[in-house]
CSV table of C-alpha atoms (C1' of nucleotides) in Angstrom, one decimal:
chain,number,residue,atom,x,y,z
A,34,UNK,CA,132.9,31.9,-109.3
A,35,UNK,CA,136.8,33.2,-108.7
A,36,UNK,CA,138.6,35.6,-107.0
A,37,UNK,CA,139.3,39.1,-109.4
A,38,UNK,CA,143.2,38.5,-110.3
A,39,UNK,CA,145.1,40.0,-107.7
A,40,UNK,CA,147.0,42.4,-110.8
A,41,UNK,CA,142.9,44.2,-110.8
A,42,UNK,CA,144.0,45.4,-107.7
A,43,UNK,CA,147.6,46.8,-108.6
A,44,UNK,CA,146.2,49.7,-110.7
A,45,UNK,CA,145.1,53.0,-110.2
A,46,UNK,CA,142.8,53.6,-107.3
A,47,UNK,CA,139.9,55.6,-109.1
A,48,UNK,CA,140.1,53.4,-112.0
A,49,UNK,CA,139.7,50.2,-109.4
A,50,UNK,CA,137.0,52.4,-107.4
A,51,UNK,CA,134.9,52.5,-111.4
A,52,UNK,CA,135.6,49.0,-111.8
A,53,UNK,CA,134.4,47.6,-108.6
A,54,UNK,CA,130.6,48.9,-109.4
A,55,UNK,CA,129.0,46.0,-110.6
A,56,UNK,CA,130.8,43.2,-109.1
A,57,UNK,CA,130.7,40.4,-106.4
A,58,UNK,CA,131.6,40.5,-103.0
A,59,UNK,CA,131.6,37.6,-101.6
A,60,UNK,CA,131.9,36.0,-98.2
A,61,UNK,CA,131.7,32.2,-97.2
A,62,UNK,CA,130.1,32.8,-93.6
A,63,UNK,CA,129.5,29.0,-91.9
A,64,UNK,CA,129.6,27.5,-95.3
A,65,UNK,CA,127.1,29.2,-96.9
A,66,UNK,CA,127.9,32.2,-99.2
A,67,UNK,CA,127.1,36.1,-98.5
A,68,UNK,CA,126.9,37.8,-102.2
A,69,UNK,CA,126.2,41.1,-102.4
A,70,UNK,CA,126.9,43.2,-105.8
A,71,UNK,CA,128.4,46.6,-105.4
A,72,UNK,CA,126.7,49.4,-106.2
A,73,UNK,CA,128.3,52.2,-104.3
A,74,UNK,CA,132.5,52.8,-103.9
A,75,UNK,CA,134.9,56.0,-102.7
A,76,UNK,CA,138.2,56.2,-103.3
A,77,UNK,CA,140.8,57.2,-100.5
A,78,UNK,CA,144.9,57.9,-101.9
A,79,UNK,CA,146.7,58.5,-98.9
A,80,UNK,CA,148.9,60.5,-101.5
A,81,UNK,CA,146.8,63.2,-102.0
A,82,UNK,CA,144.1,62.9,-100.1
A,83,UNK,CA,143.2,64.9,-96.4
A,84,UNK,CA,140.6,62.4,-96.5
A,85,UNK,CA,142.4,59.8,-95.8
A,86,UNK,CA,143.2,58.1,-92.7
A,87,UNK,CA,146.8,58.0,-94.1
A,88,UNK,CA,147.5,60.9,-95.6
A,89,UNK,CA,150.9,62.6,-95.5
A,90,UNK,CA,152.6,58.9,-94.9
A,91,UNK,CA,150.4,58.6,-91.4
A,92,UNK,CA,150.9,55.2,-89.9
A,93,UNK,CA,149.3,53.7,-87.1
A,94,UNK,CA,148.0,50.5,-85.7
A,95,UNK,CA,144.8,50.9,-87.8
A,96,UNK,CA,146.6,52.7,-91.0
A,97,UNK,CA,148.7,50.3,-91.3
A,98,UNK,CA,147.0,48.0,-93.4
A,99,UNK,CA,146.2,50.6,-96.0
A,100,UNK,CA,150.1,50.1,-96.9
A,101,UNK,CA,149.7,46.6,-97.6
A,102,UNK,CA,149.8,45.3,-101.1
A,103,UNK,CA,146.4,45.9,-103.3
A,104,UNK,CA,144.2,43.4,-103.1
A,105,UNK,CA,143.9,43.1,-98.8
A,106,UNK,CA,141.4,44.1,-97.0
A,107,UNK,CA,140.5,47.0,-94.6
A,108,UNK,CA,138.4,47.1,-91.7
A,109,UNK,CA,137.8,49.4,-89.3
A,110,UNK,CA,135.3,50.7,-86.6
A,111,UNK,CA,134.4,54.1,-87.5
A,112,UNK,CA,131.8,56.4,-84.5
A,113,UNK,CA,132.6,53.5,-82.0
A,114,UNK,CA,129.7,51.4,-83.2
A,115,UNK,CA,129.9,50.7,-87.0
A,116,UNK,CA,132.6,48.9,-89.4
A,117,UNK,CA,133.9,50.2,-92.7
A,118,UNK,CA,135.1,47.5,-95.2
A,119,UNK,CA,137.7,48.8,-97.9
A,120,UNK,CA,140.1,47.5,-100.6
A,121,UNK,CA,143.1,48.0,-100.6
A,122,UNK,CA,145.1,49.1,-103.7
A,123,UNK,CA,148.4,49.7,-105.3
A,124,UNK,CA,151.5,47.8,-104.8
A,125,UNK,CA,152.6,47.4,-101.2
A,126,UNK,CA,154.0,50.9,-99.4
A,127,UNK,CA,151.6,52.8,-101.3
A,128,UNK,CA,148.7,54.0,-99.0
A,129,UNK,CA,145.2,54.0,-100.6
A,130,UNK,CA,141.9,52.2,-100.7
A,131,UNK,CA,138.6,51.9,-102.0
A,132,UNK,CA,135.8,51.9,-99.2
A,133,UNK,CA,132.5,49.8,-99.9
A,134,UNK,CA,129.4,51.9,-99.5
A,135,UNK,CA,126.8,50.2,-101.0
A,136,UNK,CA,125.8,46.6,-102.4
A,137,UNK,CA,122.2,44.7,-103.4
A,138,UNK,CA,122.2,41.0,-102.0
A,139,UNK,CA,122.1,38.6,-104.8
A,140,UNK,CA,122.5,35.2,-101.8
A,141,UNK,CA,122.3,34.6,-98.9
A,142,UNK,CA,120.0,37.4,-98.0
A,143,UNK,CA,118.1,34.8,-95.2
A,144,UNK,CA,121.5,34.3,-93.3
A,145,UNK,CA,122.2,38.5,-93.7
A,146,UNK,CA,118.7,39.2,-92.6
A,147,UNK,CA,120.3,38.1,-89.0
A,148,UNK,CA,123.6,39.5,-89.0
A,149,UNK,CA,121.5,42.9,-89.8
A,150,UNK,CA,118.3,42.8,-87.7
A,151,UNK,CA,119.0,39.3,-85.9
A,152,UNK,CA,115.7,38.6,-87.0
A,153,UNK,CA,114.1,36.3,-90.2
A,154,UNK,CA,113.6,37.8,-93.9
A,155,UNK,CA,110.3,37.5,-93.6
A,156,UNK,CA,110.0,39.8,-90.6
A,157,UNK,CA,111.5,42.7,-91.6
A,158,UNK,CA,109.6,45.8,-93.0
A,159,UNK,CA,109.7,47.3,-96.3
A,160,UNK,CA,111.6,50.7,-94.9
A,161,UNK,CA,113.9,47.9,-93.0
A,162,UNK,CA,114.7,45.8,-96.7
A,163,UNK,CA,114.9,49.3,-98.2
A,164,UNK,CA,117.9,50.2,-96.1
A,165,UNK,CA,119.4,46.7,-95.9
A,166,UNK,CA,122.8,47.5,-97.0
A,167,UNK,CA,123.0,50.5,-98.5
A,168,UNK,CA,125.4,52.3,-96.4
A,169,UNK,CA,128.9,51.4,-95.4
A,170,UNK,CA,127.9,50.6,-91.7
A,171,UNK,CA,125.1,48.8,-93.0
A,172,UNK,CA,126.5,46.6,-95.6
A,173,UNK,CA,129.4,45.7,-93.2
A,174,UNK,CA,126.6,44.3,-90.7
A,175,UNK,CA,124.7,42.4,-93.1
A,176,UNK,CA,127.4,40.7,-94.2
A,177,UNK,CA,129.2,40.1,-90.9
A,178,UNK,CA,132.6,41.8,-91.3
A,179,UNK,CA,134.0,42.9,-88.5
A,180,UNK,CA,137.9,43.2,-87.6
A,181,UNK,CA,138.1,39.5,-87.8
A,182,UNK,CA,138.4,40.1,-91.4
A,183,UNK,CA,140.7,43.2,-91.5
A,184,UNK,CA,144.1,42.6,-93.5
A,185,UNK,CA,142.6,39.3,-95.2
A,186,UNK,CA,144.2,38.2,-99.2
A,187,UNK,CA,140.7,39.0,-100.8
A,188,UNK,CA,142.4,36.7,-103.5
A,189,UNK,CA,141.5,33.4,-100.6
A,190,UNK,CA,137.9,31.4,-101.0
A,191,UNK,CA,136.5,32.5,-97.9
A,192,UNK,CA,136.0,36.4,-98.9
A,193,UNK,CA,136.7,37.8,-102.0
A,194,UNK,CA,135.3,40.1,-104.9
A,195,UNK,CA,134.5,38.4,-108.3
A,196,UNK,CA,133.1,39.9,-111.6
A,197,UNK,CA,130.8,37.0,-112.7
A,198,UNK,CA,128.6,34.6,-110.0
A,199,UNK,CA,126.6,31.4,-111.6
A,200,UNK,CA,123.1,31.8,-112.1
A,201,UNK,CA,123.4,35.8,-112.0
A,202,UNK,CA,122.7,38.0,-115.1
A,203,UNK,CA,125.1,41.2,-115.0
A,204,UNK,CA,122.9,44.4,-115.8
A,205,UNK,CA,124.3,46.8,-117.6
A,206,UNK,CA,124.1,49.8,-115.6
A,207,UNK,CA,125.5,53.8,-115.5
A,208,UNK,CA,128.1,54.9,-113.8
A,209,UNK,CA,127.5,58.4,-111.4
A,210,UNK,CA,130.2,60.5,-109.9
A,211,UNK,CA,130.1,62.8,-107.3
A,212,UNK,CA,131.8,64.2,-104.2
A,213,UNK,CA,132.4,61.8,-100.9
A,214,UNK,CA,130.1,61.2,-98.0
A,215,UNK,CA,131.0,62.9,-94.3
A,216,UNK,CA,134.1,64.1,-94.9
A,217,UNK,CA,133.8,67.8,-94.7
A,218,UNK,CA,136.7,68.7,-92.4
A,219,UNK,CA,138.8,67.5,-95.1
A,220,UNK,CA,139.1,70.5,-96.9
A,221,UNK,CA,140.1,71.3,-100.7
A,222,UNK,CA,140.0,67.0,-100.5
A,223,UNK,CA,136.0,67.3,-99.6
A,224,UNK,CA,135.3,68.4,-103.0
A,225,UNK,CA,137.1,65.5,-105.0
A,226,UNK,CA,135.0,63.8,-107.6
A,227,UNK,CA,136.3,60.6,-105.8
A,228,UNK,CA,132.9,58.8,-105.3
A,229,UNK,CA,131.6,56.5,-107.7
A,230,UNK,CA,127.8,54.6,-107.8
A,231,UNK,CA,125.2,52.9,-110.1
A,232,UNK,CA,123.0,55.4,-111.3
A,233,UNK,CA,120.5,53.0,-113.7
B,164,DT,C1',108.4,62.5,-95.4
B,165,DT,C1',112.4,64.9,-93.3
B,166,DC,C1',115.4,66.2,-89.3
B,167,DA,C1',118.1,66.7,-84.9
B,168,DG,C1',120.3,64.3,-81.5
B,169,DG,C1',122.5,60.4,-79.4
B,170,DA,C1',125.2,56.1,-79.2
B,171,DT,C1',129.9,54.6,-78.6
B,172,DG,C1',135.5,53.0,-79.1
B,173,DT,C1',139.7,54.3,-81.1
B,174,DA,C1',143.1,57.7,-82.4
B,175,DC,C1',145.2,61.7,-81.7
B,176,DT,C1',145.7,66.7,-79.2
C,143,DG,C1',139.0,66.1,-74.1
C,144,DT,C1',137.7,66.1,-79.1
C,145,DA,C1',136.8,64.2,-83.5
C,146,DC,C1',135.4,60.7,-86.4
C,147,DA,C1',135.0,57.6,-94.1
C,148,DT,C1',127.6,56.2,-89.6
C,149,DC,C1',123.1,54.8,-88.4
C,150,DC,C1',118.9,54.6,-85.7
C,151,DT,C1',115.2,56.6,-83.2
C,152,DG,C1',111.5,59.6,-82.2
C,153,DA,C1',109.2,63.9,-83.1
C,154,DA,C1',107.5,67.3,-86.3
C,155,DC,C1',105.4,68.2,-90.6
DNA sequence: TTCAGGATGTACT
DNA sequence: GTACATCCTGAAC
């Protein structure tokens, strides 16, 4: 199991967004390892994009990560309760990102069942293993990220994205595109085909 | 099964 | 004060 090359980050945001479907992300949490395969990604090009929390060269405290070279990470707290983990791409000074929406444990799902519920696997109900990570909030609870791990290398050991873990099959899978999720003050930018998930 | 409303901190007006 | 890259709960169907 290794990091993606940190180059995988240094290319064109939607193309990265498309690419990410399918792999690993992967976080070492008290020595054991959180692996979750993605399912569900947006892109967000600070370029081009009202969207994004950087667009027109916007820099603050919590933007400024997203100018960091591709291949950090972004975290941040979005309605004052829940975390949004991204990637960030491009080479450094270039604002954009791929936010996380969506991933399927493949380990560790025993250690996530307490980060998400704080209570054991075997306790949870159907409708609660149904909606274990499949939101951006969610997936960022279940796998314990918090600001701790905004503006981390995600090329380190401790939490990082690979295309290929041992013992794991990669499905083949089809690839859906549509508009992005809760962004409809963001005007002609709400309609952007920007959002990428598994469809099969 | 769907739906409206509320929780809550940070950034910005 | 207002808005926000969300999720949960409880009530209605």
């Amino acid at each position: 199991m290794k990091p993606l090359n940190g180059e995988f980050y240094l290319r064109d945001t939607l193309m990265i967004a498309r690419d990410l479907l399918g792999k690993y992300l992967v976080r070492k949490s008290d020595g054991t390892y959180l692996i979750g395969r993605i399912t569900e990604t947006e892109a967000y090009i600070g370029a081009s994009d009202k969207a994004c929390h950087a667009y027109g060269k916007k820099m603050t405290p919590r933007t400024k990560t997203l100018y960091e070279q591709g291949g950090t990470s972004y975290v941040y707290l979005v309605y004052g309760m829940y975390h949004c983990m991204n990637v960030v791409t491009e080479p450094k000074d270039e604002a954009a990102a791929v936010l996380l929406r969506g991933v399927e444990f493949v380990k560790g799902l025993e250690e996530a069942a307490i980060f998400r519920y704080g209570e054991e696997l075997e306790a949870l109900s159907k409708y609660q293993l149904k909606n274990f990570s499949n939101g951006p909030g969610k997936l960022c609870k279940a796998m314990g990220i918090t600001r701790e791990q905004n503006n981390m290398d995600l090329c380190g050991q401790e939490f990082f994205i690979t295309d290929y873990v041992e013992g794991i099959e990669n499905p083949t899978f089809e690839v859906g595109i549509s508009s992005r999720i809760g962004i409809d003050y963001a005007e002609e930018a709400k309609d952007f085909p920007w959002r990428f998930f598994i469809s099969i």
